[in-house]
Coordinates of C-alpha atoms (C1' of nucleotides) in Angstrom, one line a residue:
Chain A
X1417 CA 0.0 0.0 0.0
X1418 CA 2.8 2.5 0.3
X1419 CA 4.5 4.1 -2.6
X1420 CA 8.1 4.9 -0.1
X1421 CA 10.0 2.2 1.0
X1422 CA 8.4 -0.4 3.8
X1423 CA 10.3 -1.5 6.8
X1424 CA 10.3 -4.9 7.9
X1425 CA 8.3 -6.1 4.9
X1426 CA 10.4 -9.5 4.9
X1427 CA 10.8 -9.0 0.7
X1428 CA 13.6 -7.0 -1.2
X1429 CA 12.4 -3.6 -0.7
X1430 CA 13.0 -1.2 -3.6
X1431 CA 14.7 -3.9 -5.0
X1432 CA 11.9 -5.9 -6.6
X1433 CA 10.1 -2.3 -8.3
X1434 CA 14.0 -2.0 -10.4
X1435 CA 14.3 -3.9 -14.1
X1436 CA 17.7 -3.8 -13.5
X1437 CA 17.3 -6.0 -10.0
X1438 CA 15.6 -9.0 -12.0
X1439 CA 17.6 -8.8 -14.8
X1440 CA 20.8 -9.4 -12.5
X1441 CA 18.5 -12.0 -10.8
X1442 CA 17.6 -13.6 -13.8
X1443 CA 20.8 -13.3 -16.0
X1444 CA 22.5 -15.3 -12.7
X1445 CA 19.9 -18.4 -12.9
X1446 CA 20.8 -18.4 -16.6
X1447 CA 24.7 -17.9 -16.4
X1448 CA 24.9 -20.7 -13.7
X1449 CA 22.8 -22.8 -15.6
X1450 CA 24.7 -22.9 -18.5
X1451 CA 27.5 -23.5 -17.1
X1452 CA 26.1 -26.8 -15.7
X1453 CA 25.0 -27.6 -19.1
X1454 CA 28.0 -26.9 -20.7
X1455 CA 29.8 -29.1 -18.5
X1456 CA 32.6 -31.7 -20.1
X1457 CA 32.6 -29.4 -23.2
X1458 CA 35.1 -27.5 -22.4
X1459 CA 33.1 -24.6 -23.2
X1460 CA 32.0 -21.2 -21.9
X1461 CA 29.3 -18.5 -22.3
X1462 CA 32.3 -16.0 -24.3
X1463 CA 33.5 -19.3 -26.0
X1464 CA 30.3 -20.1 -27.5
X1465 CA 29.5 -16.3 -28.4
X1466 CA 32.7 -16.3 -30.5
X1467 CA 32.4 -19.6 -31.8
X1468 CA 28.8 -18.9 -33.1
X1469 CA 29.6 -14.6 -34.1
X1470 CA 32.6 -16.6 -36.3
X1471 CA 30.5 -19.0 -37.7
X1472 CA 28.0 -16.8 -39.0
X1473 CA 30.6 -14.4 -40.4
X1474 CA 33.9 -16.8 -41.3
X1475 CA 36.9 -14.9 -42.0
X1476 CA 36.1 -12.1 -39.9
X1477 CA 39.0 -10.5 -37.9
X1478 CA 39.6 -11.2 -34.1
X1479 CA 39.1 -7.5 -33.7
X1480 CA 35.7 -7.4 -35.3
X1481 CA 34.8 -10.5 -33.8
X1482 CA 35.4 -8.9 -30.2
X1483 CA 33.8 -5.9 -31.0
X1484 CA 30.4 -7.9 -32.2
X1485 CA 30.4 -9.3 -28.5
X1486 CA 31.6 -6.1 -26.6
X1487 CA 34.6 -8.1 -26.2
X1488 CA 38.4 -6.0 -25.9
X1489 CA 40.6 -6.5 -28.3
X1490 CA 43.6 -7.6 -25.0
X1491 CA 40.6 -9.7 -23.7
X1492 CA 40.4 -11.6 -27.2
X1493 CA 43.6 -12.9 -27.5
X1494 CA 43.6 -15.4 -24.6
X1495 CA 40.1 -15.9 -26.0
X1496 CA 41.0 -16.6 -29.5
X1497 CA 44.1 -18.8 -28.1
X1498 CA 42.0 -21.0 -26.1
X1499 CA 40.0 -22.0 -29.1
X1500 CA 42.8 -22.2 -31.3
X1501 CA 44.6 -24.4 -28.6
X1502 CA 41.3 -27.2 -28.5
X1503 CA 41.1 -26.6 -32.9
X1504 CA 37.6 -25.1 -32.6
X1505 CA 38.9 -21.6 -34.2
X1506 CA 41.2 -21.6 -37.3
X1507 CA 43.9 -18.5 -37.3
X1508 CA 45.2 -17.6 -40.4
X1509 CA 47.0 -14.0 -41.1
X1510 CA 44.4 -11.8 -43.3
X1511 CA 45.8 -11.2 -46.9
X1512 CA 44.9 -8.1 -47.2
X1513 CA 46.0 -7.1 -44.0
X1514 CA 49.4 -8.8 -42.8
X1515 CA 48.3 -7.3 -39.4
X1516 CA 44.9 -8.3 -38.6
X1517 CA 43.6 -12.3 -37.9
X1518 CA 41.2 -13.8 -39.9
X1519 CA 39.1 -16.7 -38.3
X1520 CA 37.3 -19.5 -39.2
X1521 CA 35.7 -22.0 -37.3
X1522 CA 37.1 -25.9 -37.9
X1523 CA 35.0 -29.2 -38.4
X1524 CA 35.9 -29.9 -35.2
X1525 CA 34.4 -26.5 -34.2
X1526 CA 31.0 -26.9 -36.0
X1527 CA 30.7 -30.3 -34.6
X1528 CA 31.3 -28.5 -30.8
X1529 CA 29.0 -25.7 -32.0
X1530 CA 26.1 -28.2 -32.7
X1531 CA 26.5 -30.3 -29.4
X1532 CA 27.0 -27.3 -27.6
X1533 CA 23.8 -25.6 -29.4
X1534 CA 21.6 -28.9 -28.1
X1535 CA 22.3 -28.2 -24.8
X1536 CA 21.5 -24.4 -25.1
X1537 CA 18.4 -25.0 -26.4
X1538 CA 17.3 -27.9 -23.2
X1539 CA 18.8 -25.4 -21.1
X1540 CA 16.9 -22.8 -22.3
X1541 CA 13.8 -24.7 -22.4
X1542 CA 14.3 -25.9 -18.8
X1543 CA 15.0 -22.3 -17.3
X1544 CA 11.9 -21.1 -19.8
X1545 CA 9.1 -23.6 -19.4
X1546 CA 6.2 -21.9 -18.0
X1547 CA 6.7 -19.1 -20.3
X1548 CA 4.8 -19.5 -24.0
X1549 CA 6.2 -19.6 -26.9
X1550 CA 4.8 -16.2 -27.3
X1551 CA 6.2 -15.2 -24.2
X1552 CA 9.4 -15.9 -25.1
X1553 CA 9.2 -14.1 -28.5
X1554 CA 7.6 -11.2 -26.2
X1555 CA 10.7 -11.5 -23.9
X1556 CA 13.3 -11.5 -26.7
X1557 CA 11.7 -8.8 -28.4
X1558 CA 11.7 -6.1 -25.5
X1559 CA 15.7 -7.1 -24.4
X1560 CA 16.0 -6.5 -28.4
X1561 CA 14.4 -3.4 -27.7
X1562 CA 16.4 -2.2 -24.7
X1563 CA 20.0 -3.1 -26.6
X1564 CA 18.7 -0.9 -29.7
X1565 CA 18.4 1.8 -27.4
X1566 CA 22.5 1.6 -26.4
X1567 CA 24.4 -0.2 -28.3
Chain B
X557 CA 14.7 -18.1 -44.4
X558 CA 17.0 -20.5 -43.0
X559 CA 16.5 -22.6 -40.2
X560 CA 19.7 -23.8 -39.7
X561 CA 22.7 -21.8 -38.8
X562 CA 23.8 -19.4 -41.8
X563 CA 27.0 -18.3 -43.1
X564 CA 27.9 -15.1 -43.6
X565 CA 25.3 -13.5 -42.2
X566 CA 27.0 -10.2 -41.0
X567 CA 25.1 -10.9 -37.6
X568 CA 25.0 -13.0 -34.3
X569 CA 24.3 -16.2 -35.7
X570 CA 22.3 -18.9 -33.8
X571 CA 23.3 -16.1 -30.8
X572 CA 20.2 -14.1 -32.0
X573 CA 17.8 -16.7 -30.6
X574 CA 18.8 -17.6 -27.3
X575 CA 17.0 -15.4 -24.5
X576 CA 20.4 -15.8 -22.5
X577 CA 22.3 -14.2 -25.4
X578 CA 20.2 -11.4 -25.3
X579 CA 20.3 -11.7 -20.9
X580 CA 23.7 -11.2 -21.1
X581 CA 23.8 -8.3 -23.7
X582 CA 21.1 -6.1 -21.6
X583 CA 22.2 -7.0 -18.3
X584 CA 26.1 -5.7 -19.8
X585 CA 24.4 -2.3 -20.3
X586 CA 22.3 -1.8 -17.2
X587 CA 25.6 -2.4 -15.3
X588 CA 27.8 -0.2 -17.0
X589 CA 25.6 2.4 -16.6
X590 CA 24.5 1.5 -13.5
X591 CA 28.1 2.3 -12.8
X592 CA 28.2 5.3 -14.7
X593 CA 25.0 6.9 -12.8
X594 CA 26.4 5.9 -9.4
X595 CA 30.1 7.4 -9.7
X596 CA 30.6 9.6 -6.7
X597 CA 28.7 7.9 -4.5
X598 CA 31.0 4.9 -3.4
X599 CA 27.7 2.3 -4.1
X600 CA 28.3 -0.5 -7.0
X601 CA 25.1 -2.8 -7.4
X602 CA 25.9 -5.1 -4.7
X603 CA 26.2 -2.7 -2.3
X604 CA 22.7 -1.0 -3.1
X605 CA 21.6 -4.7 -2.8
X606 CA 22.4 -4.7 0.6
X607 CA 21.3 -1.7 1.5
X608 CA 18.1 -2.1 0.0
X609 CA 17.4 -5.5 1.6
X610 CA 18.2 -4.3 5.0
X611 CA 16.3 -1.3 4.5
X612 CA 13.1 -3.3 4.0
X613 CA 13.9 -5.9 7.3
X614 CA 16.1 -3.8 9.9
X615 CA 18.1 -6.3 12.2
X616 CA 18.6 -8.8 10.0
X617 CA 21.1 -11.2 9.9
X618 CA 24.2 -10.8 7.7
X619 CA 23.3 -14.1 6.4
X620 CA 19.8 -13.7 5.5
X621 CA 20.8 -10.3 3.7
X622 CA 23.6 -12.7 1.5
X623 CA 20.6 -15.6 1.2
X624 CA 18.1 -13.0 -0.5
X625 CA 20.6 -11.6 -3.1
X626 CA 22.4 -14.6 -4.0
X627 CA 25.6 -13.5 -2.0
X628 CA 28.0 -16.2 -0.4
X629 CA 28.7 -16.1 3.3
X630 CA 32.3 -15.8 2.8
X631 CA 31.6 -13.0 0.0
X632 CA 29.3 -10.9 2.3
X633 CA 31.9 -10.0 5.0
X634 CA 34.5 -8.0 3.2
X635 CA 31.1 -6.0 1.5
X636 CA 29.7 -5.6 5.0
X637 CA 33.3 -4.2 5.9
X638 CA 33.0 -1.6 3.5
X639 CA 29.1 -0.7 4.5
X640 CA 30.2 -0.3 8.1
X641 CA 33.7 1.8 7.1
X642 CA 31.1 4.0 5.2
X643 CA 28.7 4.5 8.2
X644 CA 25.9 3.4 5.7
X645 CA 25.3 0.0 7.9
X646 CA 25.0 -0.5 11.2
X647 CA 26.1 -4.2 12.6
X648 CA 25.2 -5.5 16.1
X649 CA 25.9 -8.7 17.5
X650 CA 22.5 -10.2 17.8
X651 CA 21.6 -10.5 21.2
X652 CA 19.6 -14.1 20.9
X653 CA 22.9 -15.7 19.4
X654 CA 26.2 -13.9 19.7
X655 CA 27.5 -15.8 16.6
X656 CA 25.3 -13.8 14.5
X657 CA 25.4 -10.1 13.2
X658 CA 22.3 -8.0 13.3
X659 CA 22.3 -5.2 10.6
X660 CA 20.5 -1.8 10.0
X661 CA 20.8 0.7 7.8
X662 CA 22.1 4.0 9.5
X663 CA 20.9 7.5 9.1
X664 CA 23.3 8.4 6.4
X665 CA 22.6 5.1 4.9
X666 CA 18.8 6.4 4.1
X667 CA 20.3 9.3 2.8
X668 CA 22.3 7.5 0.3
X669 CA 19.8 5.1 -0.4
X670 CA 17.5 7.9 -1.2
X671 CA 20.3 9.6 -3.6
X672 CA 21.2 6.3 -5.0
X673 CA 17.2 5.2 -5.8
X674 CA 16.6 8.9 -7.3
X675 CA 19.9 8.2 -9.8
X676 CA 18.6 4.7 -10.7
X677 CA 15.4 5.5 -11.3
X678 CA 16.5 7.7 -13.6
X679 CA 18.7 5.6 -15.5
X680 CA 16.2 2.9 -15.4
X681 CA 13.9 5.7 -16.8
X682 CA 16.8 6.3 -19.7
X683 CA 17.6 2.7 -20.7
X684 CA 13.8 1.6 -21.0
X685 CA 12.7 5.2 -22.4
X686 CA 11.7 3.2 -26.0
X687 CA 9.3 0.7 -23.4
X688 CA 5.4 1.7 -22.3
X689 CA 5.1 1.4 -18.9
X690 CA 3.0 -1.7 -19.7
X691 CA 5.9 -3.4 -21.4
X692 CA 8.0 -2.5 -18.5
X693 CA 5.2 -4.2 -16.2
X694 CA 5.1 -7.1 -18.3
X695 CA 9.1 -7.4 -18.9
X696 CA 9.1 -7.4 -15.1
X697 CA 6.6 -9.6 -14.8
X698 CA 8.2 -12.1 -17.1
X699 CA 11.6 -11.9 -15.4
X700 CA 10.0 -12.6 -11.9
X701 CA 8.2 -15.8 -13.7
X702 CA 11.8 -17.2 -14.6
X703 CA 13.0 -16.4 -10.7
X704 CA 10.6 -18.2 -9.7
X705 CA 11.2 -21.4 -11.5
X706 CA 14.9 -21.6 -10.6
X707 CA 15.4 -19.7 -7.1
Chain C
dT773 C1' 50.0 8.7 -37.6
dA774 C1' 46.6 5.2 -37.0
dT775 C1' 45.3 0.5 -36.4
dT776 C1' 45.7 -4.9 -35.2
dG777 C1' 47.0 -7.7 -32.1
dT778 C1' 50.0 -8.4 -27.9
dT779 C1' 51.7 -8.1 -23.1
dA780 C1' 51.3 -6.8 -18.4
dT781 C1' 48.6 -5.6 -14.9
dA782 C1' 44.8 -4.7 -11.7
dC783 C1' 40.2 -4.8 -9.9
dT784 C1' 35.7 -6.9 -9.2
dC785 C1' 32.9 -10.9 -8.7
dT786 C1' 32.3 -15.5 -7.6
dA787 C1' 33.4 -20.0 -5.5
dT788 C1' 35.6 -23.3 -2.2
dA789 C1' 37.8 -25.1 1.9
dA790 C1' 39.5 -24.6 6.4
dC791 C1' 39.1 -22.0 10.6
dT792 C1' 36.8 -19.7 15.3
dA793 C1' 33.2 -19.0 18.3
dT794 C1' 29.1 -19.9 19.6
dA795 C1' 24.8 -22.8 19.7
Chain D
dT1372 C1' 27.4 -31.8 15.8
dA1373 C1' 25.7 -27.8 13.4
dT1374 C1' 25.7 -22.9 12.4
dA1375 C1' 27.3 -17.7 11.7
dG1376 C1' 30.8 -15.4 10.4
dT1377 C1' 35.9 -15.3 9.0
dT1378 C1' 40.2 -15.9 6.3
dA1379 C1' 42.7 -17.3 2.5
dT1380 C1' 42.8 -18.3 -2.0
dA1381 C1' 41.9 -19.1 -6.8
dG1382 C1' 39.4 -18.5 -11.2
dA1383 C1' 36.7 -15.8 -14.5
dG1384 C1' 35.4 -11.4 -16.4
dT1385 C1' 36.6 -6.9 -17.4
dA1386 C1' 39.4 -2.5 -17.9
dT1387 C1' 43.7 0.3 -19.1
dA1388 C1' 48.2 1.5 -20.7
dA1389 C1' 52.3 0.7 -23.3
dC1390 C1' 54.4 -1.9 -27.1
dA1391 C1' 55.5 -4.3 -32.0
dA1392 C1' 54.3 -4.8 -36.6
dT1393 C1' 52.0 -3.2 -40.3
dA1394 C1' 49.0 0.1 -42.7

DNA sequence: TATTGTTATACTCTATAACTATA
DNA sequence: TATAGTTATAGAGTATAACAATA
């Protein structure tokens, strides 16, 4: 009943009025989540951004790759090792650009992306089963919304 | 048109249609400017947390604060530390079990709090400026339904 | 001069195990 | 024996500055 903050109301307080609270609430269930899913793969949530951003776009540099992600470009080259290490990630100097990386994803890669994409979607179906399908489109659609508006 | 993964797309890939994708994307840009908004003031996210949730149940346990946001025991003390160094929290050993740590928010606490909720309502207000306030109601509301499944 | 990737570094957040003092 | 808080520590994520090679 009261618009100003309660005492003693045994729940979060201002907390639970604030997007951002749930989404730090919700984005935790999800991160931890995955990680149990993604367990014996070797893989991680950054891993699987990369290997999927490279996928869609093979050749593309490390750089661009990063910056697709929000990624920095000293963060990406542990990033980029790691994958090269396990032969997900193919690292070849660009030819027009003795500088710059250009990456590819391997067989081995595309068969990691595809296991690795089966467990996404359980795990996203687990965390997302009383919501509709339309809810979920709903869902995606306003975080689509919100990332338009800074990006 | 595809249904499978694509190549070449110049997007996210199979990225674009996971909800946790997009989780982690949003939730990246509430927190930086979260942090942005609340330069000055010596509070980060977690700290707010706390603040917030003792706020709403004075004399709780430093324990029950860390069970409600998701915070480890072990984590909890060196953010209590700096809540008590800052004169924002006040921590009493509880006088039904001297084991324990009861907390409440001090006088300049509130104050904070106050300066702190009138800065993140208005970067909530900035970040979700392209939502109705029904779509916030229902992006909450869809957020809270996912909590609930996995808390 | 500017850009691509690199190295070094540092800070926050998170997670675990072993400890203490009380219960 | 169990619980509340503590300490130490380690890993992941993220951020900045300075550097080499190339443009």
């Amino acid at each position: 009943m009261a618009t100003t903050i309660e005492q003693t109301d045994g729940g979060s307080g201002a907390l639970d009025t604030l997007v951002g609270y749930h989404l730090r609430r919700v984005y935790g269930i999800f991160g931890s989540d995955f990680t149990e899913a993604m367990e014996g793969t070797g893989l991680r949530q950054v891993l699987f951004g990369i290997l999927s951003v490279v996928a869609a776009n093979p050749g593309m540099r490390q750089g661009a790759a990063g910056e697709m992600l929000g990624i920095q470009r000293a963060n990406m080259v542990a990033l980029i090792n790691e994958l090269v290490a396990a032969d997900l990630i193919d690292r070849q100097v660009a030819e027009d650009d003795r500088r710059a990386f250009a990456l590819t994803v391997t067989p081995a890669g595309k068969v990691a992306m595809a296991e690795a994409l089966r467990r996404i979607r359980a795990h996203e179906d687990r965390l997302l089963a009383d919501l509709s399908h339309d809810e979920r489109r709903t869902l995606i659609g306003l975080l689509e919304r919100i990332e338009r508006t800074r990006t």
